Amino acid sequence: MAMTGVLRPGHVQIRVLDMEASLTHYIERMGLLETDRDDQGRVYLKGWDEHDWFSVVLRPADTPGMDFTAFKVDSVETLNRLEQSLKDFGCEITRLPAGDLKHCGERVSFISPMGHTFELFAQKDYIGNGLGNINPHPWREDLKGMKVHRFDHCLLYGDDLDGAVKLFTEVLGFQQTEKVVVGPGGSVQIASFLTCGMKAHDLALIRHEEKGKLHHVSFLLRSWEEVLHAADIMGRYKIPIDIGPTRHGITRGRTIYFFDPSGNRNETFCDSYDWYPDHPEITWTEDELGGAIFYHDQQLNERFLSVVT
Amino acid sequence: MFGLTSGYTIHIPETGASFNCKPQEMLLVAMMRLGKKGIPVGCRSGGCGVCKVQVQQGKYATGKMSRAHISEQEEQAGFVLACRCQPQSDLVITVVGQMRKATHRNEVSSSTAE
């Protein structure tokens, strides 16, 4: 199977209250690299092993949260086709011109039934991962802090989960890898884990009364040792930890959650499984929800479930 | 107690609790020492609004707080997020955020002052 259509998470724009403190957090502590700034005061960042110019944009604002997150598609033809499909689904579309975000081509912006702004784009300038493409070294020696490899996914909270799952699966070609159901006979779905490629999740959605909230922005690490090292960085610099290091039953991720200086939750995690389109969907039920979310102590944590920006 | 010679006394009249907040310490850190189990401390970074309080009396400095939780009018009326509030005198406060259900739990024994 060749990967076509929507390829992967491309970027996320995060609102921050204090840019200077945020740059210390995302660059010095997490290890993202700064790749540009613009006249709106936005700062562009990327994980070291990403090849496109940026994957995280920080925007100064007086409330935290997520402005939008975007997926890269395989071609301009796909972008145009999906734009029409989104219109047919009933989404209001905004076309943003190339250069509105520096180094990024035209973007198709739409609002999901859960209230979040998503974007699709087909082109972004290439910057590379700093190792070169001919006889590259396998690692960089100039990385800081947690040395996150890449922006991986977002988990978003909002009201119309069923509508959002329908949009991502039926219009954009995502597959649901895992879901959480509650209520009599598991009749109400409260969480969806969606993939557009071979990861256990490229997007996670949870039902919540308020529209458009951010639960976390996640960054990839490659080993449990790297997750523990991230925890050491949090201890050393008194970064407020939400929970972990621990493991999720859902997606099998080994993880630690913490907060940026504006109260936006971040995750650094490693491990999961490879997803193929012929794999069965996994279901988690209400009676095992504790272990689904936190596999080690099998207990839910009120802060993890309720604090969002 | 060493704590009494430096820092400020924070008083919550509704529960009768009084406790010490060290100089340079954020109000939320002092509130966490109250030792009430299950205080739902949130992001501790001025973003989530869980630790919203109103200062009735006293002086304090604040850091950046989300306008989604502290409007300009509220800020002028003494509302702050405790994680971004640094007392500069003794304070009298009211807990208004989600922390209230923890700080006001089993409050009979009251004033567990340091």
Tab-separated table of C-alpha atoms in Angstrom:
chain	number	residue	atom	x	y	z
A	1	MET	CA	0.000	0.000	0.000
A	2	ALA	CA	1.323	3.393	-0.899
A	3	MET	CA	0.575	6.315	1.352
A	4	THR	CA	-1.622	8.827	-0.427
A	5	GLY	CA	-4.069	11.597	0.371
A	6	VAL	CA	-3.454	13.044	3.838
A	7	LEU	CA	0.138	12.162	4.775
A	8	ARG	CA	0.802	13.310	8.326
A	9	PRO	CA	0.409	16.041	10.941
A	10	GLY	CA	2.161	19.091	9.509
A	11	HIS	CA	2.045	21.862	12.076
A	12	VAL	CA	0.277	23.338	15.070
A	13	GLN	CA	-0.052	27.015	16.057
A	14	ILE	CA	-0.065	27.451	19.830
A	15	ARG	CA	-1.034	30.644	21.678
A	16	VAL	CA	1.398	31.686	24.406
A	17	LEU	CA	1.139	34.355	27.105
A	18	ASP	CA	4.849	35.068	27.486
A	19	MET	CA	6.985	34.522	24.380
A	20	GLU	CA	10.330	34.722	26.130
A	21	ALA	CA	9.397	32.089	28.711
A	22	SER	CA	7.848	29.969	25.941
A	23	LEU	CA	11.014	30.048	23.845
A	24	THR	CA	13.039	28.927	26.831
A	25	HIS	CA	10.555	26.085	27.317
A	26	TYR	CA	10.216	24.896	23.727
A	27	ILE	CA	13.819	25.480	22.609
A	28	GLU	CA	16.096	25.155	25.639
A	29	ARG	CA	14.069	22.567	27.561
A	30	MET	CA	12.278	20.553	24.878
A	31	GLY	CA	14.935	20.876	22.215
A	32	LEU	CA	12.931	22.266	19.309
A	33	LEU	CA	14.922	24.365	16.838
A	34	GLU	CA	13.953	27.921	15.837
A	35	THR	CA	13.710	28.296	12.059
A	36	ASP	CA	12.057	31.701	11.538
A	37	ARG	CA	9.987	34.587	12.924
A	38	ASP	CA	7.412	36.833	11.266
A	39	ASP	CA	6.041	40.373	11.599
A	40	GLN	CA	3.067	39.121	13.643
A	41	GLY	CA	5.523	38.155	16.363
A	42	ARG	CA	5.143	34.468	15.600
A	43	VAL	CA	8.100	32.142	16.092
A	44	TYR	CA	8.552	29.040	13.908
A	45	LEU	CA	10.048	25.858	15.347
A	46	LYS	CA	10.693	22.271	14.336
A	47	GLY	CA	11.848	19.005	15.861
A	48	TRP	CA	15.342	18.106	14.763
A	49	ASP	CA	14.354	15.069	12.671
A	50	GLU	CA	11.663	16.857	10.674
A	51	HIS	CA	12.495	17.856	7.116
A	52	ASP	CA	9.909	20.580	6.485
A	53	TRP	CA	10.699	24.142	7.554
A	54	PHE	CA	8.534	24.213	10.674
A	55	SER	CA	5.997	22.174	12.630
A	56	VAL	CA	5.239	24.380	15.638
A	57	VAL	CA	4.298	28.060	15.494
A	58	LEU	CA	4.060	30.065	18.721
A	59	ARG	CA	1.813	33.140	18.623
A	60	PRO	CA	1.770	35.746	21.408
A	61	ALA	CA	-1.767	36.111	22.806
A	62	ASP	CA	-3.609	36.824	26.049
A	63	THR	CA	-5.255	33.392	26.242
A	64	PRO	CA	-3.472	30.047	25.791
A	65	GLY	CA	-4.728	27.248	23.544
A	66	MET	CA	-4.474	26.133	19.945
A	67	ASP	CA	-5.203	28.380	16.954
A	68	PHE	CA	-5.134	25.516	14.448
A	69	THR	CA	-3.391	22.307	13.511
A	70	ALA	CA	-2.634	21.185	9.970
A	71	PHE	CA	-2.084	18.037	7.941
A	72	LYS	CA	0.148	17.739	4.913
A	73	VAL	CA	-1.401	16.157	1.810
A	74	ASP	CA	0.435	14.486	-1.063
A	75	SER	CA	-0.267	16.999	-3.844
A	76	VAL	CA	-2.035	20.165	-4.898
A	77	GLU	CA	-4.567	17.968	-6.721
A	78	THR	CA	-5.397	16.229	-3.449
A	79	LEU	CA	-5.661	19.605	-1.718
A	80	ASN	CA	-8.195	20.817	-4.300
A	81	ARG	CA	-10.141	17.555	-4.226
A	82	LEU	CA	-10.361	17.497	-0.424
A	83	GLU	CA	-11.380	21.156	-0.362
A	84	GLN	CA	-14.393	20.267	-2.486
A	85	SER	CA	-15.171	17.211	-0.351
A	86	LEU	CA	-15.074	19.351	2.781
A	87	LYS	CA	-17.462	21.848	1.171
A	88	ASP	CA	-19.797	18.999	0.215
A	89	PHE	CA	-19.671	17.791	3.831
A	90	GLY	CA	-20.886	21.241	4.893
A	91	CYS	CA	-17.661	22.823	6.177
A	92	GLU	CA	-16.997	26.486	5.687
A	93	ILE	CA	-13.652	26.797	3.928
A	94	THR	CA	-11.072	29.567	4.032
A	95	ARG	CA	-8.202	29.530	1.519
A	96	LEU	CA	-5.074	31.074	2.966
A	97	PRO	CA	-2.484	32.271	0.459
A	98	ALA	CA	1.035	30.905	0.210
A	99	GLY	CA	3.332	32.848	2.524
A	100	ASP	CA	0.614	33.644	5.103
A	101	LEU	CA	2.684	31.269	7.169
A	102	LYS	CA	6.248	31.724	5.980
A	103	HIS	CA	7.690	28.834	3.953
A	104	CYS	CA	4.228	27.264	3.561
A	105	GLY	CA	2.103	26.995	0.421
A	106	GLU	CA	-1.623	27.584	0.160
A	107	ARG	CA	-3.670	26.248	3.063
A	108	VAL	CA	-7.257	25.079	3.128
A	109	SER	CA	-8.707	25.948	6.520
A	110	PHE	CA	-11.935	24.514	7.935
A	111	ILE	CA	-13.686	24.196	11.284
A	112	SER	CA	-14.496	20.706	12.516
A	113	PRO	CA	-17.794	19.808	14.207
A	114	MET	CA	-15.922	19.929	17.552
A	115	GLY	CA	-15.022	23.576	16.964
A	116	HIS	CA	-11.333	23.282	16.119
A	117	THR	CA	-9.714	24.930	13.133
A	118	PHE	CA	-7.855	22.440	10.948
A	119	GLU	CA	-5.838	23.068	7.820
A	120	LEU	CA	-4.588	21.075	4.872
A	121	PHE	CA	-1.562	22.063	2.814
A	122	ALA	CA	0.458	20.416	0.055
A	123	GLN	CA	3.707	22.338	0.042
A	124	LYS	CA	6.222	23.529	2.602
A	125	ASP	CA	9.834	24.550	2.079
A	126	TYR	CA	12.457	21.929	2.744
A	127	ILE	CA	15.050	22.639	5.419
A	128	GLY	CA	16.262	19.109	6.222
A	129	ASN	CA	17.182	17.476	9.488
A	130	GLY	CA	20.718	18.808	9.603
A	131	LEU	CA	22.356	15.463	8.848
A	132	GLY	CA	22.478	15.759	5.079
A	133	ASN	CA	21.143	13.210	2.619
A	134	ILE	CA	24.375	11.641	1.452
A	135	ASN	CA	26.101	9.347	3.930
A	136	PRO	CA	24.375	11.029	6.901
A	137	HIS	CA	25.294	10.558	10.533
A	138	PRO	CA	22.421	8.993	12.497
A	139	TRP	CA	22.250	11.728	15.159
A	140	ARG	CA	22.963	15.387	15.822
A	141	GLU	CA	25.388	16.501	18.472
A	142	ASP	CA	23.991	20.012	19.053
A	143	LEU	CA	20.600	19.240	20.592
A	144	LYS	CA	19.246	20.653	23.830
A	145	GLY	CA	17.074	19.445	26.696
A	146	MET	CA	14.623	16.672	25.913
A	147	LYS	CA	15.793	16.498	22.273
A	148	VAL	CA	12.305	15.834	20.915
A	149	HIS	CA	12.409	14.238	17.466
A	150	ARG	CA	9.255	15.692	15.988
A	151	PHE	CA	5.803	17.167	16.554
A	152	ASP	CA	3.636	14.040	16.587
A	153	HIS	CA	-0.074	14.774	17.181
A	154	CYS	CA	-2.669	16.790	19.095
A	155	LEU	CA	-5.383	15.609	21.468
A	156	LEU	CA	-8.381	17.930	21.244
A	157	TYR	CA	-11.535	18.305	23.355
A	158	GLY	CA	-14.901	19.357	21.914
A	159	ASP	CA	-18.592	18.581	21.755
A	160	ASP	CA	-19.599	16.871	18.506
A	161	LEU	CA	-17.239	13.901	18.544
A	162	ASP	CA	-19.452	11.806	16.274
A	163	GLY	CA	-19.479	14.541	13.628
A	164	ALA	CA	-15.719	15.015	13.793
A	165	VAL	CA	-15.025	11.261	13.489
A	166	LYS	CA	-17.354	11.151	10.478
A	167	LEU	CA	-15.514	14.048	8.857
A	168	PHE	CA	-12.031	12.614	9.386
A	169	THR	CA	-12.905	9.074	8.352
A	170	GLU	CA	-15.385	9.674	5.530
A	171	VAL	CA	-14.012	12.883	4.016
A	172	LEU	CA	-10.295	12.887	4.774
A	173	GLY	CA	-9.625	9.146	4.670
A	174	PHE	CA	-8.449	8.653	8.242
A	175	GLN	CA	-9.014	5.331	9.987
A	176	GLN	CA	-10.102	4.957	13.578
A	177	THR	CA	-7.528	2.770	15.338
A	178	GLU	CA	-9.032	2.848	18.844
A	179	LYS	CA	-12.137	4.182	20.549
A	180	VAL	CA	-13.522	4.521	24.076
A	181	VAL	CA	-17.200	3.869	24.693
A	182	VAL	CA	-19.352	4.371	27.813
A	183	GLY	CA	-23.004	4.190	28.819
A	184	PRO	CA	-25.518	1.356	28.501
A	185	GLY	CA	-24.140	-1.195	26.047
A	186	GLY	CA	-21.262	1.130	25.197
A	187	SER	CA	-23.680	3.323	23.297
A	188	VAL	CA	-21.813	6.605	23.711
A	189	GLN	CA	-18.381	7.119	22.220
A	190	ILE	CA	-16.238	9.521	24.254
A	191	ALA	CA	-12.841	9.219	22.579
A	192	SER	CA	-11.450	8.524	19.121
A	193	PHE	CA	-7.889	7.819	17.992
A	194	LEU	CA	-7.412	8.444	14.298
A	195	THR	CA	-4.588	7.724	11.879
A	196	CYS	CA	-3.840	8.907	8.373
A	197	GLY	CA	-0.752	6.728	8.006
A	198	MET	CA	0.953	3.963	9.956
A	199	LYS	CA	0.933	5.435	13.466
A	200	ALA	CA	-1.507	4.419	16.201
A	201	HIS	CA	-2.710	8.025	16.179
A	202	ASP	CA	-2.175	11.182	14.176
A	203	LEU	CA	-5.082	12.884	15.951
A	204	ALA	CA	-6.975	12.126	19.157
A	205	LEU	CA	-10.409	13.523	19.990
A	206	ILE	CA	-12.353	13.484	23.261
A	207	ARG	CA	-15.961	14.466	23.904
A	208	HIS	CA	-16.280	17.531	26.126
A	209	GLU	CA	-19.090	20.049	26.644
A	210	GLU	CA	-17.092	23.035	25.382
A	211	LYS	CA	-16.013	23.434	21.763
A	212	GLY	CA	-12.495	23.933	20.483
A	213	LYS	CA	-10.298	23.085	23.491
A	214	LEU	CA	-6.702	21.825	23.486
A	215	HIS	CA	-5.759	18.911	25.737
A	216	HIS	CA	-2.172	18.478	24.588
A	217	VAL	CA	0.408	18.830	21.858
A	218	SER	CA	2.592	15.737	21.655
A	219	PHE	CA	6.224	15.264	20.689
A	220	LEU	CA	7.978	12.033	19.811
A	221	LEU	CA	10.879	10.445	21.647
A	222	ARG	CA	12.454	7.160	20.630
A	223	SER	CA	12.972	5.227	23.873
A	224	TRP	CA	11.853	4.886	27.483
A	225	GLU	CA	15.317	6.172	28.439
A	226	GLU	CA	14.578	9.357	26.506
A	227	VAL	CA	11.220	9.700	28.307
A	228	LEU	CA	13.012	9.395	31.672
A	229	HIS	CA	15.586	11.939	30.515
A	230	ALA	CA	12.720	14.302	29.639
A	231	ALA	CA	11.410	13.795	33.196
A	232	ASP	CA	14.886	14.681	34.519
A	233	ILE	CA	14.769	17.943	32.552
A	234	MET	CA	11.361	18.679	34.117
A	235	GLY	CA	12.755	18.081	37.596
A	236	ARG	CA	15.853	20.161	36.993
A	237	TYR	CA	13.958	23.174	35.672
A	238	LYS	CA	10.806	22.776	37.800
A	239	ILE	CA	8.532	22.319	34.806
A	240	PRO	CA	5.094	21.409	36.224
A	241	ILE	CA	4.401	17.731	35.512
A	242	ASP	CA	0.825	16.602	34.980
A	243	ILE	CA	1.398	12.846	35.185
A	244	GLY	CA	4.048	10.263	34.481
A	245	PRO	CA	6.301	8.796	33.438
A	246	THR	CA	3.732	6.065	32.874
A	247	ARG	CA	2.131	4.013	30.127
A	248	HIS	CA	-1.177	4.285	28.323
A	249	GLY	CA	-3.225	1.198	27.567
A	250	ILE	CA	-4.658	3.117	24.627
A	251	THR	CA	-2.034	3.225	21.813
A	252	ARG	CA	0.491	1.611	24.251
A	253	GLY	CA	2.439	4.862	24.477
A	254	ARG	CA	5.024	5.340	27.242
A	255	THR	CA	4.646	8.922	28.238
A	256	ILE	CA	4.988	11.949	30.453
A	257	TYR	CA	2.694	14.996	30.444
A	258	PHE	CA	3.648	18.486	31.565
A	259	PHE	CA	2.666	22.123	31.066
A	260	ASP	CA	4.258	24.917	29.078
A	261	PRO	CA	4.607	28.398	30.687
A	262	SER	CA	1.112	29.341	29.445
A	263	GLY	CA	-0.607	26.250	30.814
A	264	ASN	CA	-0.811	24.405	27.499
A	265	ARG	CA	-0.247	20.699	28.112
A	266	ASN	CA	2.635	18.989	26.296
A	267	GLU	CA	3.399	15.305	25.991
A	268	THR	CA	6.665	13.558	25.245
A	269	PHE	CA	6.222	9.875	24.504
A	270	CYS	CA	7.753	6.844	22.878
A	271	ASP	CA	6.469	3.521	21.606
A	272	SER	CA	3.265	2.386	20.063
A	273	TYR	CA	2.565	-0.088	17.288
A	274	ASP	CA	2.597	0.018	13.512
A	275	TRP	CA	-0.847	0.444	12.029
A	276	TYR	CA	-1.849	-1.148	8.740
A	277	PRO	CA	-5.200	-0.442	7.109
A	278	ASP	CA	-6.337	-4.061	7.491
A	279	HIS	CA	-5.878	-4.045	11.278
A	280	PRO	CA	-8.956	-4.301	13.477
A	281	GLU	CA	-10.228	-1.334	15.458
A	282	ILE	CA	-9.630	-1.563	19.222
A	283	THR	CA	-12.427	-0.771	21.713
A	284	TRP	CA	-12.019	0.301	25.337
A	285	THR	CA	-14.973	-0.007	27.716
A	286	GLU	CA	-16.010	2.096	30.701
A	287	ASP	CA	-15.193	-0.575	33.311
A	288	GLU	CA	-11.541	-0.679	32.204
A	289	LEU	CA	-11.139	3.034	31.540
A	290	GLY	CA	-8.576	3.561	34.331
A	291	GLY	CA	-6.131	1.129	32.805
A	292	ALA	CA	-6.930	2.280	29.291
A	293	ILE	CA	-5.665	5.721	30.188
A	294	PHE	CA	-3.044	4.966	32.872
A	295	TYR	CA	-1.992	1.351	32.605
A	296	HIS	CA	0.284	1.201	35.653
A	297	ASP	CA	-1.865	2.507	38.496
A	298	GLN	CA	-5.162	1.836	36.656
A	299	GLN	CA	-6.656	5.047	37.993
A	300	LEU	CA	-7.975	8.163	36.335
A	301	ASN	CA	-6.618	11.520	37.340
A	302	GLU	CA	-9.013	14.453	37.551
A	303	ARG	CA	-6.466	17.016	36.384
A	304	PHE	CA	-5.568	14.980	33.300
A	305	LEU	CA	-9.223	14.670	32.362
A	306	SER	CA	-10.408	18.193	33.086
A	307	VAL	CA	-7.616	20.747	32.615
A	308	VAL	CA	-7.607	22.126	29.052
A	309	THR	CA	-6.685	25.396	27.348
B	1	MET	CA	8.405	27.824	63.681
B	2	PHE	CA	10.923	29.257	61.272
B	3	GLY	CA	8.177	30.077	58.814
B	4	LEU	CA	6.637	32.698	61.040
B	5	THR	CA	9.623	34.997	60.975
B	6	SER	CA	9.630	35.425	57.217
B	7	GLY	CA	6.905	35.612	54.642
B	8	TYR	CA	3.278	36.515	54.902
B	9	THR	CA	0.167	35.105	56.520
B	10	ILE	CA	-2.631	34.139	54.145
B	11	HIS	CA	-6.101	33.935	55.652
B	12	ILE	CA	-9.225	32.316	54.174
B	13	PRO	CA	-12.065	33.625	56.382
B	14	GLU	CA	-14.665	31.222	54.982
B	15	THR	CA	-12.773	28.165	56.205
B	16	GLY	CA	-10.864	29.774	59.046
B	17	ALA	CA	-7.577	28.566	57.552
B	18	SER	CA	-4.417	30.625	57.972
B	19	PHE	CA	-1.099	29.637	56.513
B	20	ASN	CA	2.318	31.004	55.740
B	21	CYS	CA	3.563	32.002	52.303
B	22	LYS	CA	7.315	32.430	52.022
B	23	PRO	CA	8.817	35.526	50.400
B	24	GLN	CA	9.056	35.114	46.592
B	25	GLU	CA	6.739	32.121	46.775
B	26	MET	CA	3.635	31.826	44.630
B	27	LEU	CA	0.351	31.765	46.552
B	28	LEU	CA	-0.605	28.416	45.012
B	29	VAL	CA	2.531	26.741	46.378
B	30	ALA	CA	1.594	27.909	49.870
B	31	MET	CA	-2.000	26.727	49.405
B	32	MET	CA	-0.751	23.290	48.344
B	33	ARG	CA	0.979	23.015	51.731
B	34	LEU	CA	-2.443	23.192	53.391
B	35	GLY	CA	-2.244	19.464	52.865
B	36	LYS	CA	-5.808	18.952	51.783
B	37	LYS	CA	-5.834	15.807	49.721
B	38	GLY	CA	-6.908	16.028	46.166
B	39	ILE	CA	-6.444	19.737	45.632
B	40	PRO	CA	-6.954	19.795	41.879
B	41	VAL	CA	-3.902	21.873	41.099
B	42	GLY	CA	-4.015	22.437	37.370
B	43	CYS	CA	-1.409	23.724	34.955
B	44	ARG	CA	0.415	25.928	37.488
B	45	SER	CA	1.234	28.241	34.589
B	46	GLY	CA	-1.583	30.796	34.448
B	47	GLY	CA	-3.564	29.021	31.763
B	48	CYS	CA	-6.268	26.700	33.073
B	49	GLY	CA	-8.061	28.755	35.732
B	50	VAL	CA	-8.358	25.984	38.331
B	51	CYS	CA	-6.680	28.027	41.084
B	52	LYS	CA	-8.698	31.243	40.747
B	53	VAL	CA	-8.979	33.249	43.973
B	54	GLN	CA	-10.068	36.747	44.941
B	55	VAL	CA	-7.792	38.790	47.140
B	56	GLN	CA	-9.941	40.788	49.601
B	57	GLN	CA	-7.077	42.531	51.360
B	58	GLY	CA	-3.349	42.872	50.842
B	59	LYS	CA	-0.700	43.576	48.251
B	60	TYR	CA	0.596	41.194	45.622
B	61	ALA	CA	2.307	40.994	42.230
B	62	THR	CA	1.013	38.927	39.322
B	63	GLY	CA	2.518	37.221	36.296
B	64	LYS	CA	0.813	36.569	32.949
B	65	MET	CA	-2.664	35.034	33.328
B	66	SER	CA	-5.118	33.827	30.699
B	67	ARG	CA	-7.764	36.454	29.874
B	68	ALA	CA	-10.156	33.542	29.393
B	69	HIS	CA	-10.109	33.146	33.185
B	70	ILE	CA	-9.232	36.622	34.541
B	71	SER	CA	-10.884	39.491	32.658
B	72	GLU	CA	-9.577	43.034	33.009
B	73	GLN	CA	-12.489	43.959	35.299
B	74	GLU	CA	-11.868	40.888	37.431
B	75	GLU	CA	-8.183	41.675	37.658
B	76	GLN	CA	-9.070	45.154	38.963
B	77	ALA	CA	-11.449	43.553	41.497
B	78	GLY	CA	-8.624	41.446	42.943
B	79	PHE	CA	-9.240	38.191	41.084
B	80	VAL	CA	-6.014	36.302	40.334
B	81	LEU	CA	-4.773	32.832	39.537
B	82	ALA	CA	-2.943	31.717	42.672
B	83	CYS	CA	-0.176	30.126	40.581
B	84	ARG	CA	0.655	33.587	39.205
B	85	CYS	CA	0.167	35.574	42.433
B	86	GLN	CA	3.112	36.518	44.615
B	87	PRO	CA	2.021	37.980	47.959
B	88	GLN	CA	3.774	41.190	49.054
B	89	SER	CA	1.935	41.522	52.365
B	90	ASP	CA	-0.413	39.415	54.472
B	91	LEU	CA	-3.456	38.517	52.357
B	92	VAL	CA	-7.114	37.769	52.966
B	93	ILE	CA	-8.496	35.646	50.118
B	94	THR	CA	-11.615	33.866	48.894
B	95	VAL	CA	-11.219	30.699	46.840
B	96	VAL	CA	-13.423	30.833	43.754
B	97	GLY	CA	-11.924	28.330	41.275
B	98	GLN	CA	-12.278	24.571	41.103
B	99	MET	CA	-9.855	24.360	44.048
B	100	ARG	CA	-12.715	25.459	46.286
B	101	LYS	CA	-14.122	21.958	46.664
B	102	ALA	CA	-10.787	20.806	48.080
B	103	THR	CA	-9.885	23.789	50.244
B	104	HIS	CA	-13.369	23.796	51.760
B	105	ARG	CA	-13.499	20.068	52.474
B	106	ASN	CA	-13.751	19.043	56.165
B	107	GLU	CA	-12.986	22.540	57.253
B	108	VAL	CA	-14.206	22.166	60.877
B	109	SER	CA	-10.791	21.827	62.495
B	110	SER	CA	-9.785	25.082	60.723
B	111	SER	CA	-6.691	27.171	61.307
B	112	THR	CA	-4.005	24.579	60.912
B	113	ALA	CA	-1.589	27.491	61.035
B	114	GLU	CA	2.117	26.757	60.858
